[in-house]
Amino acid sequence: MTEISLTEFVDFAIKSGTPKLTKVKDIKRQHEAGYHPAHDYYRKLREGIVAYHQEGLDKKFLDGLASNIGDKNKRETYPVLTEAYKKFLGRKKLAWFEPPRAEWMFSDLGVRVNPELGLTIDGDDYLVKLYFKEEKLTKNRLAIISNLMLNGLGDQAEGCRIGILDVRRSKLHVFDSADPALEPLLEGEALAFCRMYEGSE
């Protein structure tokens, strides 16, 4: 079975034509080379936000996430994102809980749908996926992400709302149920991905 991240699958699914094959080749090449932190642009920020909630740290901790970073672009981008994240936090009453880890599976493909955050926000439980990219979250992308999360997490998400946080825009998109009409599309994309992955060099 081939395992990929939710982001990789979504980036593949929203493309059409030959760019889909190019995306698969890129993913396969990265998998064969193995994971390297340098290729995970938002890793330190993502892990920092998780630590902030897990350990109940002061918001000043978020301001320090851009320190000791050699990459000039990150030094400029991280502060913008941490300010946007603090704007999202606002005066909300928050409590951390450990989010479940799961996979959405179809045919020979497993898609990791692990939400980064488990948060009780003003009394309601949310499983939150963080989205850092500059590209806006389209309805298409939101629909695919939310369906993969809801179906992948299944009973583990019971009592929780699924949230996708557009960090740059401080906006939390919330979903309570999956759209059954999207299942054939996601299954078809999974089959297409597997066929291209097996056939690509």
XYZ file of N, CA and C in Angstrom:
603
model
N 0.842 -1.208 0.000
C 0.000 0.000 0.000
C 0.873 1.252 0.000
N 0.477 2.217 -0.802
C 1.175 3.498 -0.841
C 0.527 4.446 0.164
N 1.330 5.086 0.999
C 0.819 6.047 1.978
C 1.312 7.441 1.628
N 0.391 8.395 1.625
C 0.748 9.787 1.353
C 0.036 10.690 2.353
N 0.454 11.940 2.389
C -0.180 12.897 3.303
C -1.466 13.440 2.688
N -2.290 13.998 3.533
C -3.527 14.627 3.065
C -3.216 15.740 2.064
N -2.212 16.545 2.370
C -1.843 17.658 1.486
C -1.436 17.150 0.108
N -0.648 16.076 0.085
C -0.217 15.517 -1.198
C -1.411 15.049 -2.025
N -2.351 14.371 -1.373
C -3.507 13.858 -2.104
C -4.394 14.995 -2.614
N -4.610 15.987 -1.772
C -5.461 17.111 -2.174
C -4.822 17.879 -3.323
N -3.515 18.125 -3.232
C -2.810 18.824 -4.313
C -2.933 18.057 -5.631
N -2.935 16.730 -5.549
C -3.124 15.895 -6.743
C -4.566 15.982 -7.244
N -5.526 15.858 -6.343
C -6.931 15.764 -6.727
C -7.463 17.030 -7.392
N -6.953 18.191 -7.010
C -7.501 19.432 -7.569
C -6.878 19.801 -8.916
N -5.849 19.040 -9.323
C -5.251 19.309 -10.629
C -5.989 18.545 -11.722
N -5.797 18.978 -12.960
C -6.398 18.265 -14.085
C -5.374 18.110 -15.200
N -5.560 17.046 -16.002
C -4.663 16.827 -17.128
C -3.266 16.392 -16.705
N -2.280 16.748 -17.533
C -0.903 16.302 -17.292
C -0.286 16.798 -15.977
N -0.729 17.961 -15.419
C -0.173 18.355 -14.115
C -0.413 17.311 -13.018
N -1.457 16.477 -13.167
C -1.700 15.423 -12.178
C -0.544 14.428 -12.185
N -0.119 14.047 -13.383
C 0.984 13.100 -13.506
C 2.280 13.705 -12.983
N 2.500 14.984 -13.281
C 3.689 15.678 -12.774
C 3.706 15.668 -11.250
N 2.536 15.905 -10.657
C 2.436 15.916 -9.193
C 2.769 14.548 -8.619
N 2.264 13.500 -9.234
C 2.536 12.144 -8.758
C 4.036 11.856 -8.830
N 4.668 12.243 -9.933
C 6.109 12.017 -10.085
C 6.894 12.758 -9.006
N 6.471 13.989 -8.699
C 7.129 14.764 -7.644
C 6.998 14.063 -6.296
N 5.796 13.573 -6.003
C 5.539 12.891 -4.731
C 6.375 11.620 -4.633
N 6.410 10.843 -5.722
C 7.179 9.594 -5.722
C 8.663 9.862 -5.530
N 9.165 10.898 -6.196
C 10.575 11.263 -6.075
C 10.901 11.650 -4.627
N 10.021 12.431 -4.007
C 10.247 12.848 -2.624
C 10.214 11.652 -1.673
N 9.288 10.728 -1.917
C 9.185 9.552 -1.057
C 10.434 8.673 -1.180
N 10.930 8.541 -2.390
C 12.126 7.711 -2.603
C 13.358 8.352 -1.978
N 13.399 9.686 -1.963
C 14.533 10.394 -1.355
C 14.457 10.360 0.163
N 13.241 10.170 0.698
C 13.047 10.137 2.147
C 12.737 11.516 2.706
N 12.137 11.533 3.884
C 11.753 12.804 4.505
C 12.988 13.590 4.927
N 12.946 14.890 4.663
C 14.016 15.773 5.130
C 13.366 17.054 5.660
N 13.685 17.448 6.903
C 13.072 18.644 7.508
C 13.172 19.894 6.649
N 14.229 20.005 5.865
C 14.426 21.204 5.048
C 13.342 21.355 3.992
N 12.714 20.234 3.635
C 11.660 20.274 2.615
C 10.288 20.553 3.221
N 10.221 20.605 4.548
C 8.948 20.859 5.244
C 8.976 22.312 5.734
N 8.551 23.210 4.868
C 8.719 24.648 5.088
C 8.093 25.125 6.406
N 6.933 24.582 6.759
C 6.205 25.094 7.928
C 6.384 24.231 9.176
N 7.326 23.311 9.135
C 7.447 22.352 10.232
C 7.621 23.024 11.599
N 8.595 23.925 11.714
C 8.871 24.549 13.015
C 7.654 25.330 13.517
N 6.956 25.983 12.607
C 5.772 26.756 12.983
C 4.649 25.822 13.442
N 4.436 24.762 12.682
C 3.386 23.798 13.013
C 3.649 23.150 14.374
N 4.888 22.710 14.571
C 5.235 22.074 15.842
C 5.184 23.070 17.002
N 5.523 24.327 16.699
C 5.473 25.356 17.728
C 4.054 25.639 18.188
N 3.120 25.685 17.258
C 1.715 25.921 17.612
C 1.179 24.763 18.453
N 1.546 23.538 18.072
C 1.124 22.367 18.850
C 1.690 22.453 20.268
N 2.989 22.778 20.386
C 3.629 22.872 21.699
C 2.994 23.970 22.551
N 2.651 25.086 21.908
C 2.022 26.203 22.616
C 0.764 25.734 23.346
N -0.054 24.935 22.666
C -1.300 24.467 23.276
C -1.053 23.304 24.231
N -0.233 22.358 23.816
C 0.044 21.182 24.652
C 0.577 21.578 26.021
N 1.496 22.540 26.016
C 2.207 22.896 27.243
C 1.625 24.128 27.930
N 0.560 24.693 27.347
C -0.080 25.855 27.960
C 0.854 27.050 28.079
N 1.596 27.336 27.022
C 2.604 28.404 27.055
C 1.986 29.783 26.840
N 2.795 30.795 27.135
C 2.385 32.177 26.912
C 2.452 32.493 25.415
N 1.617 33.433 24.976
C 1.605 33.795 23.556
C 2.955 34.325 23.075
N 3.779 34.813 23.993
C 5.101 35.310 23.609
C 5.949 34.189 22.992
N 5.624 32.950 23.366
C 6.338 31.804 22.806
C 6.178 31.765 21.283
N 4.981 32.098 20.797
C 4.728 32.091 19.361
C 5.595 33.120 18.643
N 5.839 34.249 19.303
C 6.664 35.302 18.691
C 8.099 34.840 18.474
N 8.548 33.895 19.273
C 9.933 33.443 19.179
C 10.164 32.344 18.162
N 9.109 31.908 17.479
C 9.265 30.795 16.541
C 10.106 31.161 15.319
N 10.216 32.443 15.041
C 11.014 32.877 13.882
C 12.479 33.096 14.231
N 12.813 32.971 15.512
C 14.200 33.214 15.923
C 15.086 32.020 15.556
N 16.344 32.282 15.364
C 17.338 31.247 15.033
C 16.998 30.462 13.765
N 16.360 31.131 12.818
C 16.071 30.507 11.526
C 16.973 31.140 10.477
N 17.717 30.310 9.772
C 18.642 30.831 8.772
C 17.962 31.273 7.491
N 16.833 30.635 7.170
C 16.122 30.920 5.926
C 15.480 32.304 5.980
N 15.894 33.203 5.068
C 15.398 34.582 5.057
C 13.881 34.632 4.841
N 13.374 33.798 3.943
C 11.936 33.797 3.668
C 11.132 33.397 4.899
N 11.629 32.406 5.625
C 10.928 31.989 6.846
C 10.948 33.095 7.892
N 12.074 33.793 7.992
C 12.166 34.887 8.976
C 11.131 35.973 8.683
N 10.784 36.114 7.400
C 9.781 37.112 7.029
C 8.362 36.558 7.112
N 8.201 35.286 6.777
C 6.866 34.682 6.726
C 6.328 34.273 8.093
N 7.172 33.665 8.920
C 6.708 33.146 10.207
C 6.055 34.211 11.095
N 6.650 35.405 11.244
C 5.996 36.412 12.083
C 4.602 36.813 11.576
N 4.442 36.870 10.269
C 3.129 37.190 9.686
C 2.121 36.121 10.090
N 2.541 34.859 10.009
C 1.641 33.753 10.325
C 1.353 33.659 11.827
N 2.363 33.926 12.658
C 2.111 33.868 14.103
C 1.175 34.991 14.543
N 1.311 36.163 13.946
C 0.382 37.260 14.260
C -1.040 36.894 13.840
N -1.160 36.278 12.673
C -2.479 35.860 12.192
C -3.054 34.781 13.104
N -2.193 33.884 13.593
C -2.680 32.832 14.483
C -3.135 33.434 15.816
N -2.395 34.396 16.315
C -2.795 35.052 17.574
C -4.122 35.796 17.395
N -4.325 36.334 16.204
C -5.603 36.996 15.916
C -6.743 35.991 15.984
N -6.504 34.798 15.450
C -7.517 33.742 15.535
C -7.796 33.384 16.994
N -6.742 33.283 17.800
C -6.918 32.920 19.206
C -7.765 33.948 19.944
N -7.476 35.231 19.685
C -8.235 36.312 20.308
C -8.417 36.099 21.800
N -9.675 36.174 22.229
C -9.993 35.973 23.650
C -10.730 34.655 23.885
N -10.591 33.743 22.938
C -11.273 32.450 23.060
C -10.788 31.683 24.280
N -11.703 30.954 24.883
C -11.348 30.084 25.992
C -10.978 28.725 25.401
N -9.702 28.336 25.566
C -9.182 27.152 24.885
C -8.642 26.119 25.861
N -8.796 24.863 25.478
C -8.183 23.760 26.220
C -7.718 22.716 25.211
N -6.562 22.121 25.475
C -5.968 21.140 24.567
C -6.433 19.725 24.888
N -6.641 18.911 23.867
C -6.749 17.466 24.050
C -6.026 16.809 22.874
N -5.537 15.602 23.083
C -4.740 14.928 22.058
C -5.620 14.512 20.880
N -5.303 14.991 19.682
C -6.118 14.625 18.524
C -5.812 13.204 18.057
N -6.797 12.502 17.519
C -6.543 11.150 17.019
C -5.767 11.176 15.709
N -5.135 10.065 15.389
C -4.422 9.895 14.128
C -5.140 8.815 13.334
N -5.276 9.020 12.029
C -6.040 8.060 11.235
C -5.641 8.140 9.772
N -6.221 7.236 8.980
C -6.000 7.218 7.539
C -7.332 7.044 6.823
N -7.459 7.693 5.682
C -8.537 7.396 4.745
C -7.939 6.436 3.741
N -8.597 5.280 3.537
C -8.017 4.260 2.675
C -8.988 3.838 1.585
N -8.445 3.653 0.407
C -9.214 3.096 -0.697
C -8.253 2.422 -1.661
N -8.614 1.208 -2.074
C -7.767 0.430 -2.970
C -6.388 0.275 -2.324
N -5.321 0.655 -3.016
C -3.966 0.502 -2.472
C -3.396 1.819 -1.967
N -4.277 2.760 -1.645
C -3.812 4.076 -1.191
C -4.294 4.380 0.219
N -3.354 4.853 1.043
C -3.697 5.329 2.377
C -3.335 6.806 2.484
N -4.294 7.625 2.896
C -4.072 9.067 3.028
C -4.113 9.434 4.507
N -2.988 9.918 5.028
C -2.929 10.311 6.440
C -3.750 11.591 6.646
N -4.681 11.546 7.581
C -5.560 12.707 7.788
C -5.423 13.261 9.209
N -4.218 13.169 9.751
C -3.984 13.551 11.139
C -4.183 15.046 11.392
N -5.214 15.431 12.147
C -5.341 16.845 12.521
C -4.233 17.204 13.511
N -3.686 18.417 13.380
C -2.598 18.816 14.282
C -3.099 19.180 15.671
N -4.305 19.715 15.741
C -4.799 20.243 17.007
C -6.100 19.584 17.457
N -6.150 19.286 18.738
C -7.407 18.930 19.396
C -7.685 20.046 20.381
N -8.708 20.841 20.117
C -8.973 22.014 20.954
C -10.433 22.087 21.383
N -10.628 22.347 22.655
C -11.955 22.714 23.132
C -12.015 24.232 23.070
N -12.883 24.745 22.198
C -12.995 26.186 21.990
C -14.349 26.649 22.488
N -14.323 27.457 23.543
C -15.561 27.964 24.139
C -16.555 26.839 24.397
N -16.050 25.695 24.867
C -16.917 24.592 25.281
C -17.166 23.516 24.238
N -16.809 23.755 22.975
C -17.015 22.763 21.917
C -15.686 22.157 21.486
N -15.694 20.853 21.192
C -14.468 20.155 20.794
C -14.276 20.211 19.282
N -13.042 20.541 18.888
C -12.696 20.644 17.475
C -11.433 19.843 17.182
N -11.410 19.202 16.024
C -10.193 18.604 15.490
C -9.776 19.485 14.325
N -8.612 20.102 14.442
C -8.235 21.184 13.521
C -7.019 20.823 12.680
N -7.158 21.017 11.376
C -6.057 20.894 10.432
C -5.575 22.301 10.114
N -4.249 22.511 10.186
C -3.676 23.832 9.934
C -3.322 23.987 8.457
N -3.702 25.109 7.888
C -3.397 25.413 6.488
C -2.611 26.716 6.458
N -1.353 26.637 6.000
C -0.463 27.793 6.033
C -0.263 28.465 4.682
N -0.580 27.787 3.603
C -0.213 28.275 2.275
C -0.827 29.632 1.946
N -0.138 30.347 1.057
C -0.625 31.659 0.624
C -1.855 31.528 -0.263
N -1.908 30.451 -1.023
C -3.048 30.197 -1.900
C -4.323 30.047 -1.071
N -5.380 30.748 -1.474
C -6.629 30.720 -0.716
C -7.253 29.334 -0.741
N -7.960 29.016 0.318
C -8.689 27.755 0.390
C -9.951 27.865 -0.462
N -10.001 27.133 -1.557
C -11.177 27.147 -2.414
C -12.238 26.194 -1.859
N -13.457 26.315 -2.352
C -14.524 25.404 -1.927
C -14.164 23.964 -2.255
N -13.533 23.769 -3.425
C -13.106 22.429 -3.841
C -12.150 21.817 -2.836
N -11.117 22.593 -2.487
C -10.095 22.093 -1.562
C -10.696 21.824 -0.190
N -11.527 22.737 0.278
C -12.168 22.566 1.581
C -13.039 21.313 1.606
N -13.795 21.097 0.529
C -14.688 19.940 0.465
C -13.903 18.635 0.502
N -12.794 18.587 -0.236
C -11.986 17.366 -0.272
C -11.340 17.112 1.087
N -10.744 18.155 1.675
C -10.082 17.994 2.978
C -11.078 17.543 4.046
N -12.222 18.210 4.119
C -13.196 17.898 5.164
C -13.744 16.488 5.010
N -14.003 16.058 3.765
C -14.516 14.701 3.555
C -13.478 13.647 3.923
N -12.232 13.879 3.535
C -11.177 12.933 3.888
C -11.026 12.830 5.406
N -11.067 13.973 6.085
C -10.920 13.959 7.544
C -12.090 13.264 8.219
N -13.302 13.628 7.838
C -14.484 13.055 8.475
C -14.585 11.555 8.238
N -14.348 11.135 6.991
C -14.440 9.711 6.684
C -13.253 8.927 7.232
N -12.067 9.546 7.209
C -10.890 8.865 7.730
C -10.924 8.703 9.239
N -11.331 9.746 9.929
C -11.361 9.705 11.393
C -12.524 8.868 11.912
N -13.637 8.868 11.188
C -14.776 8.043 11.564
C -15.237 8.258 13.000
N -15.353 7.144 13.747
C -15.847 7.214 15.133
C -14.912 7.994 16.047
N -13.641 8.120 15.646
C -12.699 8.864 16.492
C -13.049 10.344 16.566
N -13.836 10.815 15.593
C -14.219 12.225 15.574
C -15.586 12.446 16.234
N -16.160 11.398 16.801
C -17.482 11.524 17.411
C -17.463 12.577 18.522
N -18.433 13.480 18.491
C -18.520 14.544 19.486
C -17.666 15.747 19.157
N -16.913 15.663 18.047
C -16.032 16.770 17.648
C -16.495 17.379 16.325
N -16.167 18.627 16.144
C -16.386 19.295 14.870
C -15.047 19.331 14.135
N -15.097 19.173 12.828
C -13.880 19.194 12.021
C -13.600 20.629 11.596
N -12.389 21.095 11.878
C -12.026 22.463 11.531
C -10.799 22.512 10.644
N -10.825 23.382 9.646
C -9.671 23.637 8.799
C -9.338 25.114 8.977
N -8.203 25.379 9.591
C -7.850 26.764 9.907
C -6.960 27.349 8.829
N -7.460 28.349 8.128
C -6.666 29.125 7.177
C -5.898 30.135 8.028
N -4.679 29.762 8.396
C -3.917 30.541 9.377
C -3.683 31.967 8.908
N -3.280 32.145 7.645
C -2.967 33.486 7.147
C -4.144 34.445 7.281
N -5.348 33.907 7.159
C -6.548 34.747 7.184
C -7.320 34.629 8.496
N -6.721 33.933 9.457
C -7.308 33.779 10.798
C -8.735 33.258 10.737
N -9.010 32.392 9.767
C -10.385 31.930 9.553
C -10.504 30.421 9.730
N -11.406 30.010 10.608
C -11.661 28.598 10.854
C -12.901 28.158 10.079
N -12.703 27.221 9.158
C -13.818 26.640 8.410
C -14.244 25.373 9.141
N -15.520 25.244 9.444
C -15.999 24.140 10.273
C -16.973 23.257 9.495
N -16.810 21.937 9.684
C -17.659 20.961 9.005
C -18.136 19.918 10.005
N -19.424 19.613 9.969
C -19.995 18.640 10.904
C -20.295 17.298 10.245
N -20.392 17.278 8.920
C -20.719 16.021 8.245
C -20.082 15.982 6.863
N -19.826 14.757 6.394
C -19.238 14.560 5.072
C -20.332 14.616 4.006
N -19.926 14.882 2.779
C -20.841 14.908 1.646
C -20.721 13.566 0.913
N -21.729 12.690 1.027
C -21.645 11.361 0.395
C -21.445 11.435 -1.116
N -21.905 12.516 -1.735
C -21.792 12.658 -3.182
C -20.342 12.761 -3.637
N -19.445 13.133 -2.705
C -18.026 13.270 -3.062
C -17.255 11.956 -3.020
N -17.828 10.925 -2.386
C -17.110 9.657 -2.229
C -16.659 9.047 -3.558
N -17.549 8.957 -4.580
C -17.091 8.383 -5.853
C -15.930 9.170 -6.467
N -15.946 10.497 -6.295
C -14.861 11.328 -6.818
C -13.551 10.998 -6.118
N -13.573 10.938 -4.789
C -12.361 10.660 -4.024
C -11.833 9.253 -4.333
N -12.739 8.303 -4.468
C -12.325 6.938 -4.781
C -11.714 6.871 -6.181
N -12.310 7.600 -7.124
C -11.759 7.645 -8.479
C -10.379 8.285 -8.510
N -10.193 9.343 -7.717
C -8.890 10.002 -7.642
C -7.853 9.075 -7.009
N -8.271 8.298 -6.015
C -7.358 7.346 -5.380
C -6.887 6.292 -6.387
N -7.816 5.777 -7.194
C -7.461 4.781 -8.208
C -6.509 5.384 -9.244
N -6.810 6.615 -9.655
C -5.967 7.293 -10.644
C -4.570 7.523 -10.082
N -4.498 7.933 -8.814
C -3.195 8.175 -8.190
C -2.368 6.891 -8.175
N -2.988 5.791 -7.748
C -2.266 4.519 -7.665
C -1.749 4.088 -9.028
N -2.587 4.234 -10.048
C -2.175 3.834 -11.398
C -0.990 4.675 -11.878
N -1.052 5.980 -11.649
C 0.036 6.868 -12.068
C 1.304 6.630 -11.255
N 1.126 6.369 -9.956
C 2.278 6.138 -9.067
C 3.024 4.876 -9.483
N 2.261 3.832 -9.787
C 2.875 2.559 -10.199
C 3.572 2.686 -11.540
N 2.990 3.508 -12.435
C 3.523 3.604 -13.784
C 4.566 4.677 -13.987
N 4.761 5.536 -12.989
C 5.710 6.644 -13.148
C 7.124 6.212 -12.788
N 8.096 6.940 -13.362
C 9.499 6.638 -13.071
C 10.089 7.715 -12.175
